[in-house]
Short mmCIF file of C-alpha atoms in Angstrom, two decimals:
data_model
loop_
_atom_site.label_atom_id
_atom_site.label_comp_id
_atom_site.label_asym_id
_atom_site.label_seq_id
_atom_site.Cartn_x
_atom_site.Cartn_y
_atom_site.Cartn_z
CA MET A 24 -15.69 -39.80 -2.84
CA SER A 25 -17.44 -37.78 -5.53
CA ILE A 26 -15.94 -34.50 -6.68
CA ALA A 27 -18.99 -32.56 -5.54
CA ARG A 28 -18.77 -33.99 -2.05
CA TRP A 29 -15.04 -33.28 -1.94
CA LEU A 30 -15.64 -29.66 -2.98
CA ILE A 31 -18.51 -29.09 -0.58
CA THR A 32 -16.68 -30.46 2.45
CA ARG A 33 -13.57 -28.41 1.70
CA LEU A 34 -15.66 -25.32 1.02
CA ILE A 35 -17.35 -25.68 4.42
CA VAL A 36 -13.94 -25.94 6.07
CA VAL A 37 -12.68 -22.88 4.20
CA ILE A 38 -15.70 -20.82 5.26
CA VAL A 39 -15.58 -21.88 8.90
CA LEU A 40 -11.84 -21.42 9.21
CA GLY A 41 -12.02 -18.15 7.31
CA LEU A 42 -14.65 -16.73 9.65
CA LEU A 43 -12.66 -17.91 12.62
CA LEU A 44 -9.57 -16.25 11.27
CA VAL A 45 -11.38 -12.96 10.67
CA TRP A 46 -12.79 -13.00 14.19
CA LEU A 47 -9.38 -13.82 15.62
CA ALA A 48 -7.72 -11.02 13.68
CA TYR A 49 -10.34 -8.46 14.69
CA ALA A 50 -10.99 -9.48 18.29
CA VAL A 51 -7.61 -10.73 19.43
CA ILE A 52 -4.66 -10.06 17.15
CA LEU A 53 -5.33 -6.45 16.18
CA PRO A 54 -6.04 -5.19 19.73
CA ALA A 55 -3.03 -7.11 21.04
CA TYR A 56 -0.80 -5.66 18.36
CA VAL A 57 -2.03 -2.11 18.92
CA SER A 58 -1.76 -2.43 22.69
CA GLY A 59 1.72 -3.86 22.40
CA GLN A 60 2.87 -1.03 20.15
CA TYR A 61 1.54 1.74 22.33
CA ARG A 62 2.39 0.15 25.64
CA ARG A 63 5.99 0.90 24.77
CA GLU A 64 5.35 4.50 23.70
CA LEU A 65 2.56 5.73 25.93
CA SER A 66 1.91 5.70 29.64
CA LEU A 67 -1.14 5.43 31.88
CA ASP A 68 -0.07 8.08 34.34
CA HIS A 69 1.28 10.90 32.17
CA VAL A 70 0.75 12.24 28.67
CA THR A 71 3.36 12.18 25.96
CA GLY A 72 3.57 15.32 23.89
CA GLN A 73 4.63 15.45 20.27
CA THR A 74 4.50 17.97 17.49
CA GLY A 75 2.91 17.14 14.21
CA GLU A 76 6.29 16.90 12.55
CA SER A 77 7.18 13.71 14.31
CA VAL A 78 3.92 11.83 14.19
CA ALA A 79 1.41 11.13 11.49
CA GLY A 80 -0.24 14.48 12.06
CA SER A 81 0.36 18.01 10.90
CA GLU A 82 3.21 20.39 11.65
CA ASP A 83 0.78 23.12 12.69
CA ALA A 84 -0.58 21.07 15.56
CA VAL A 85 0.51 19.87 18.98
CA TYR A 86 -0.50 16.42 20.14
CA PHE A 87 -0.66 14.78 23.55
CA ALA A 88 -1.43 11.11 24.01
CA ALA A 89 -1.69 8.57 26.78
CA ARG A 90 -3.17 5.17 27.44
CA TYR A 91 -6.24 4.76 29.58
CA THR A 92 -7.92 1.82 31.28
CA CYS A 93 -11.68 1.59 31.23
CA ARG A 94 -12.37 -1.42 33.45
CA ASP A 95 -13.36 -0.27 36.94
CA THR A 96 -11.28 2.86 36.52
CA VAL A 97 -11.94 6.56 36.18
CA THR A 98 -9.29 8.60 34.40
CA VAL A 99 -9.24 12.34 34.99
CA ILE A 100 -7.53 14.65 32.53
CA SER A 101 -7.15 18.26 33.51
CA GLY A 102 -5.15 21.28 32.56
CA PRO A 103 -5.25 24.78 31.16
CA ALA A 104 -7.42 25.25 28.10
CA PRO A 105 -5.02 25.90 25.20
CA ASP A 106 -5.06 29.20 23.37
CA ALA A 107 -5.59 27.84 19.90
CA VAL A 108 -7.91 27.94 16.93
CA TYR A 109 -9.24 24.51 17.82
CA TRP A 110 -8.51 21.76 20.30
CA MET A 111 -10.13 18.50 21.22
CA ILE A 112 -9.82 15.42 23.43
CA GLY A 113 -10.92 12.07 22.11
CA ILE A 114 -10.68 8.46 23.16
CA TYR A 115 -9.97 5.53 20.88
CA ASP A 116 -10.28 1.83 21.53
CA ASN A 117 -7.66 -0.86 21.18
CA ARG A 118 -8.23 -0.94 17.44
CA LEU A 119 -7.58 2.81 17.22
CA MET A 120 -11.21 3.41 16.29
CA ARG A 121 -12.94 6.45 17.75
CA ILE A 122 -15.57 5.74 20.35
CA PRO A 123 -19.05 7.30 20.06
CA GLY A 124 -19.57 9.57 23.03
CA GLY A 125 -15.84 9.85 23.56
CA HIS A 126 -15.19 13.26 22.09
CA LEU A 127 -14.98 16.76 23.50
CA ASN A 128 -13.72 19.91 21.87
CA ASP A 129 -13.14 23.51 22.84
CA SER A 130 -16.79 24.33 22.22
CA THR A 131 -18.28 21.45 24.21
CA VAL A 132 -15.95 20.95 27.14
CA GLU A 133 -16.62 22.79 30.36
CA ILE A 134 -13.92 25.27 31.27
CA GLY A 135 -13.76 26.66 34.78
CA GLU A 136 -13.36 30.27 35.76
CA ASP A 137 -9.69 29.58 36.30
CA GLY A 138 -9.31 28.62 32.64
CA GLN A 139 -8.83 24.94 33.48
CA PHE A 140 -10.69 22.11 31.80
CA ARG A 141 -11.43 18.76 33.34
CA ALA A 142 -12.48 15.65 31.43
CA VAL A 143 -13.30 12.25 32.86
CA ILE A 144 -12.96 8.91 31.08
CA GLN A 145 -15.34 6.44 32.64
CA PRO A 146 -17.38 3.42 31.62
CA GLY A 147 -20.81 5.00 32.10
CA PRO A 148 -22.46 8.29 31.14
CA GLY A 149 -21.94 11.46 33.13
CA ASN A 150 -21.87 15.19 32.65
CA ALA A 151 -21.96 15.68 28.88
CA GLN A 152 -19.54 18.58 29.11
CA SER A 153 -16.81 16.63 30.81
CA THR A 154 -17.34 12.92 30.23
CA LEU A 155 -15.70 10.65 27.73
CA GLU A 156 -17.62 7.42 27.90
CA CYS A 157 -15.56 4.32 27.22
CA GLY A 158 -18.38 1.83 27.80
CA HIS A 159 -17.53 -1.84 28.10
CA ARG A 160 -14.12 -1.53 26.51
CA GLN A 161 -10.94 -2.59 28.22
CA GLY A 162 -8.94 0.52 27.40
CA GLY A 163 -7.26 2.39 24.63
CA ILE A 164 -5.62 5.65 23.70
CA VAL A 165 -6.65 9.19 24.60
CA ILE A 166 -5.45 11.97 22.33
CA MET A 167 -5.53 15.70 22.76
CA ARG A 168 -5.06 17.69 19.57
CA VAL A 169 -4.32 21.40 19.52
CA PHE A 170 -4.55 23.02 16.08
CA LEU A 171 -2.84 26.35 15.37
CA PRO A 172 -1.89 27.24 18.93
CA ALA A 173 -1.04 30.90 19.47
CA ASP A 174 2.32 29.76 20.83
CA PRO A 175 3.13 26.08 20.30
CA ASP A 176 5.83 26.15 22.96
CA ALA A 177 3.38 27.52 25.50
CA VAL A 178 0.88 24.69 25.17
CA GLU A 179 0.97 22.83 28.46
CA ALA A 180 0.61 19.09 28.71
CA PRO A 181 -2.49 18.13 30.67
CA ASN A 182 -2.35 16.11 33.86
CA ILE A 183 -3.72 12.62 33.92
CA GLU A 184 -4.58 10.55 36.96
CA GLN A 185 -6.55 7.41 37.61
CA ARG A 186 -8.67 6.25 40.46
CA PRO A 187 -10.85 3.21 41.06
CA LEU A 188 -14.44 3.42 39.91
CA GLU A 189 -16.66 3.87 42.94
CA MET J 13 -16.55 -46.67 10.22
CA ASN J 14 -15.70 -44.16 12.96
CA ALA J 15 -12.03 -44.33 12.13
CA HIS J 16 -12.88 -43.81 8.47
CA TRP J 17 -14.96 -40.68 9.15
CA ARG J 18 -12.35 -39.32 11.48
CA HIS J 19 -9.75 -39.83 8.82
CA GLU J 20 -11.98 -38.12 6.23
CA ALA J 21 -12.73 -35.23 8.57
CA LEU J 22 -9.05 -34.65 9.29
CA ARG J 23 -8.24 -34.77 5.61
CA ALA J 24 -11.00 -32.27 4.84
CA LEU J 25 -9.67 -30.04 7.62
CA TRP J 26 -6.08 -29.82 6.49
CA GLN J 27 -6.97 -29.62 2.83
CA GLY J 28 -9.49 -26.87 3.54
CA ALA J 29 -6.91 -25.02 5.61
CA LEU J 30 -4.42 -25.28 2.77
CA ILE J 31 -6.98 -23.99 0.27
CA LEU J 32 -7.76 -21.09 2.62
CA LEU J 33 -4.09 -20.28 2.93
CA GLY J 34 -3.67 -20.32 -0.80
CA LEU J 35 -6.72 -18.09 -1.29
CA LEU J 36 -5.42 -15.63 1.28
CA VAL J 37 -2.02 -15.45 -0.36
CA VAL J 38 -3.58 -14.87 -3.76
CA LEU J 39 -6.19 -12.34 -2.60
CA VAL J 40 -4.03 -10.36 -0.21
CA GLY J 41 -1.00 -10.51 -2.44
CA GLY J 42 -3.06 -9.55 -5.45
CA TYR J 43 -4.70 -6.66 -3.62
CA ALA J 44 -1.33 -5.40 -2.40
CA ALA J 45 0.16 -5.66 -5.86
CA ILE J 46 -2.74 -3.84 -7.46
CA TYR J 47 -2.61 -1.15 -4.75
CA GLN J 48 1.09 -0.55 -5.29
CA PHE J 49 1.27 -0.80 -9.05
CA SER J 50 -1.88 1.19 -9.69
CA TRP J 51 -0.81 4.01 -7.40
CA ALA J 52 -2.26 7.22 -8.78
CA SER J 53 -3.29 5.57 -12.05
CA ASP J 54 -6.76 6.98 -11.45
CA PRO J 55 -6.28 9.78 -8.93
CA HIS J 56 -9.39 10.99 -7.21
CA TRP J 57 -10.40 12.42 -3.87
CA ILE J 58 -11.71 9.91 -1.37
CA GLU J 59 -13.19 10.77 1.97
CA ALA J 60 -11.04 8.83 4.38
CA HIS J 61 -12.81 6.54 6.76
CA ARG J 62 -16.35 7.23 5.61
CA ASP J 63 -16.29 4.61 2.90
CA ARG J 64 -13.90 2.44 4.80
CA PHE J 65 -15.32 -0.82 3.54
CA ARG J 66 -15.19 0.04 -0.13
CA LEU J 67 -12.63 -2.41 -1.42
CA PRO J 68 -10.74 0.00 -3.70
CA ASP J 69 -10.28 2.42 -0.77
CA LEU J 70 -9.73 -0.16 1.94
CA ALA J 71 -5.94 0.07 2.01
CA GLU J 72 -6.12 3.85 2.29
CA ASN J 73 -8.67 3.78 5.07
CA LEU J 74 -6.69 1.26 7.06
CA ARG J 75 -4.07 3.98 7.50
CA TRP J 76 -6.53 6.58 8.75
CA PHE J 77 -7.36 5.33 12.20
CA TRP J 78 -7.13 8.57 14.09
CA ILE J 79 -10.23 10.10 12.61
CA HIS J 80 -12.25 12.35 14.90
CA GLN J 81 -15.73 13.56 14.36
CA ASP J 82 -15.05 17.29 14.01
CA SER J 83 -12.95 16.80 10.91
CA GLN J 84 -13.40 15.62 7.38
CA TYR J 85 -10.41 13.98 5.76
CA TRP J 86 -10.11 14.00 1.99
CA VAL J 87 -7.13 12.15 0.55
CA VAL J 88 -5.67 11.55 -2.86
CA ARG J 89 -2.72 9.48 -4.00
CA VAL J 90 -0.33 11.15 -6.41
CA ARG J 91 2.95 10.46 -8.09
CA LEU J 92 5.70 12.99 -7.43
CA ASP J 93 8.11 11.81 -10.09
CA ARG J 94 6.07 13.29 -12.94
CA GLY J 95 6.33 16.90 -11.88
CA PRO J 96 5.10 19.29 -9.21
CA ILE J 97 1.57 18.90 -7.95
CA THR J 98 -0.61 22.01 -7.79
CA LEU J 99 -3.84 22.25 -5.84
CA GLU J 100 -6.21 25.03 -6.85
CA GLY J 101 -9.32 25.74 -4.92
CA GLN J 102 -11.43 27.94 -2.79
CA PRO J 103 -10.65 27.90 0.93
CA PRO J 104 -13.18 25.87 2.91
CA HIS J 105 -15.50 27.73 5.26
CA ALA J 106 -14.21 26.07 8.38
CA ARG J 107 -12.62 26.84 11.71
CA TYR J 108 -9.43 25.15 10.55
CA TRP J 109 -8.28 23.52 7.36
CA SER J 110 -4.99 22.30 6.03
CA VAL J 111 -3.39 20.58 3.09
CA THR J 112 -0.78 18.13 4.26
CA TYR J 113 1.69 16.09 2.30
CA TYR J 114 2.43 12.74 3.91
CA ALA J 115 5.68 10.97 3.34
CA GLY J 116 5.61 8.69 6.33
CA GLU J 117 6.11 9.79 9.87
CA GLN J 118 9.17 11.92 9.43
CA THR J 119 7.85 14.94 7.62
CA ASN J 120 4.32 16.23 7.53
CA SER J 121 4.38 19.65 5.98
CA SER J 122 1.18 21.67 5.77
CA ILE J 123 -0.38 24.79 4.36
CA ASN J 124 -3.29 25.83 6.53
CA ASN J 125 -5.84 28.61 6.90
CA ALA J 126 -3.39 30.66 8.96
CA ASN J 127 -0.40 30.61 6.62
CA VAL J 128 -2.07 30.31 3.20
CA VAL J 129 -1.69 33.25 0.83
CA LEU J 130 -4.77 33.75 -1.31
CA GLU J 131 -4.64 35.16 -4.79
CA SER J 132 -6.63 38.08 -6.12
CA ASP J 133 -9.56 35.81 -6.97
CA ASP J 134 -9.67 34.51 -3.36
CA MET J 135 -8.43 31.16 -4.51
CA TYR J 136 -5.42 29.30 -3.21
CA ARG J 137 -2.76 27.61 -5.26
CA ILE J 138 -0.61 25.21 -3.30
CA VAL J 139 2.41 23.63 -4.95
CA ILE J 140 3.95 20.39 -3.75
CA THR J 141 7.39 20.14 -5.25
CA ALA J 142 10.94 19.01 -4.71
CA ASP J 143 12.29 22.30 -6.11
CA LEU J 144 11.09 25.19 -4.02
CA GLN J 145 10.95 28.52 -5.85
CA PRO J 146 12.30 31.36 -3.70
CA GLY J 147 9.75 33.96 -2.77
CA LEU J 148 6.68 32.02 -3.87
CA PRO J 149 4.07 31.36 -1.21
CA ASN J 150 2.14 28.17 -0.54
CA GLN J 151 4.86 25.69 -1.34
CA ILE J 152 5.37 22.34 0.33
CA GLU J 153 8.70 20.66 -0.18
CA THR J 154 8.80 16.94 -0.82
CA ARG J 155 11.53 14.69 0.43
CA PRO J 156 14.36 13.96 -2.02
CA GLY J 157 13.77 10.88 -4.10
CA GLU J 158 10.13 10.58 -3.07
CA THR J 159 8.11 9.22 -5.98
CA ARG J 160 4.67 8.92 -4.47
CA ALA J 161 2.68 10.51 -1.72
CA THR J 162 -0.69 10.90 -0.13
CA ILE J 163 -2.10 14.40 0.06
CA GLU J 164 -4.67 15.08 2.70
CA LEU J 165 -7.15 17.92 2.93
CA ARG J 166 -8.30 18.22 6.53
CA ILE J 167 -11.34 20.35 7.26
CA THR J 168 -12.29 20.92 10.91
CA ILE J 169 -15.63 22.34 12.00
CA GLN J 170 -16.98 23.00 8.54
CA ALA J 171 -19.65 25.70 8.29
CA PHE J 172 -22.90 23.76 8.18
CA ASP J 173 -24.44 25.84 5.42
CA GLN J 174 -21.44 25.80 3.11
CA PRO J 175 -20.52 22.90 0.82
CA VAL J 176 -17.05 21.41 0.79
CA LEU J 177 -15.32 22.53 -2.39
CA LEU J 178 -12.57 20.10 -3.22
CA PRO J 179 -9.65 21.61 -5.15
CA ASP J 180 -8.48 20.78 -8.66
CA ILE J 181 -5.21 18.92 -8.83
CA TRP J 182 -2.84 19.70 -11.65
CA GLN J 183 0.43 18.19 -12.76
CA ASN J 184 2.42 19.52 -15.71
CA ASP J 185 -0.57 21.45 -17.09
CA THR J 186 -2.65 18.29 -16.95
CA LEU J 187 -5.74 18.25 -14.79
CA LEU J 188 -5.35 15.11 -12.69
CA VAL J 189 -8.41 15.51 -10.53
CA GLU J 190 -11.27 17.87 -11.17
CA GLY J 191 -12.46 19.49 -8.01
CA VAL J 192 -15.66 21.32 -7.27
CA ARG J 193 -16.13 24.98 -8.10
CA PRO J 194 -18.77 27.23 -6.60
#
């Protein structure tokens, strides 16, 4: 076999296998790893609260996190609007990337007269003031960040519940 | 003939796989080595996540997954074993901002817009040091023995008509990173 033919055939194999490996890492391994990590730490039916001192955040913030499922499921998050300089709720996919259309903050979320907010994670669009659209994704992580709360100890964890998509 | 081509194809497959493995070891290992050994050799602010596919910043951006759209994240890698780090700058016009020193997941100390003490020229000077000076404001204590760190400037809900003014970074009277002044 000529050297050129040897090189070309091996180069083709390298490219094909390389692309396959990249796809595998991005589409299968990374989501599986992330899901596996957070399946141990986070729940589907209640939020886990942590201060910024114990997670990769900031000590002047309070964080709440939970897992959510997007397939045929609606996840409702509700609770009192925190008294803080800034707070937000955002959803991330199984690669921990933020999802377009999956972000609400204290200026955009609808807050009732009773001071309660209610946000819904669902596959399709809905009320812009209360919907976090997860699209075709399987699931991921939802995070609520509260920056500079007036009283960090008084920040209440939101409720989270799931129901089948009608 | 079929057996011959099958044999050739299999040989191309395993040899190609071996070459790929070797390339991965060299590239990934080389990148990791360069990232570690060149830590803070050319300190500069990078906007985390925005330029996520720039190769020199890739390792940094891989650690910043939790980005959300209301905030800008500016990060810089520094060495702590060459003296205290001082950030000098003008406070951002934003709902919330903070300077955080990251040393892993155990300690994430911050100076923010609520607890910062501004000087007479309305500038802030934040010192990141292992030896806290009693009575001085705006100090962040590093963990003992820590030789390197990532400093993050987080700016949330920036005023749309005001530019982001990144601070200067000093170490031992040497300007490490030149920021932006008004």
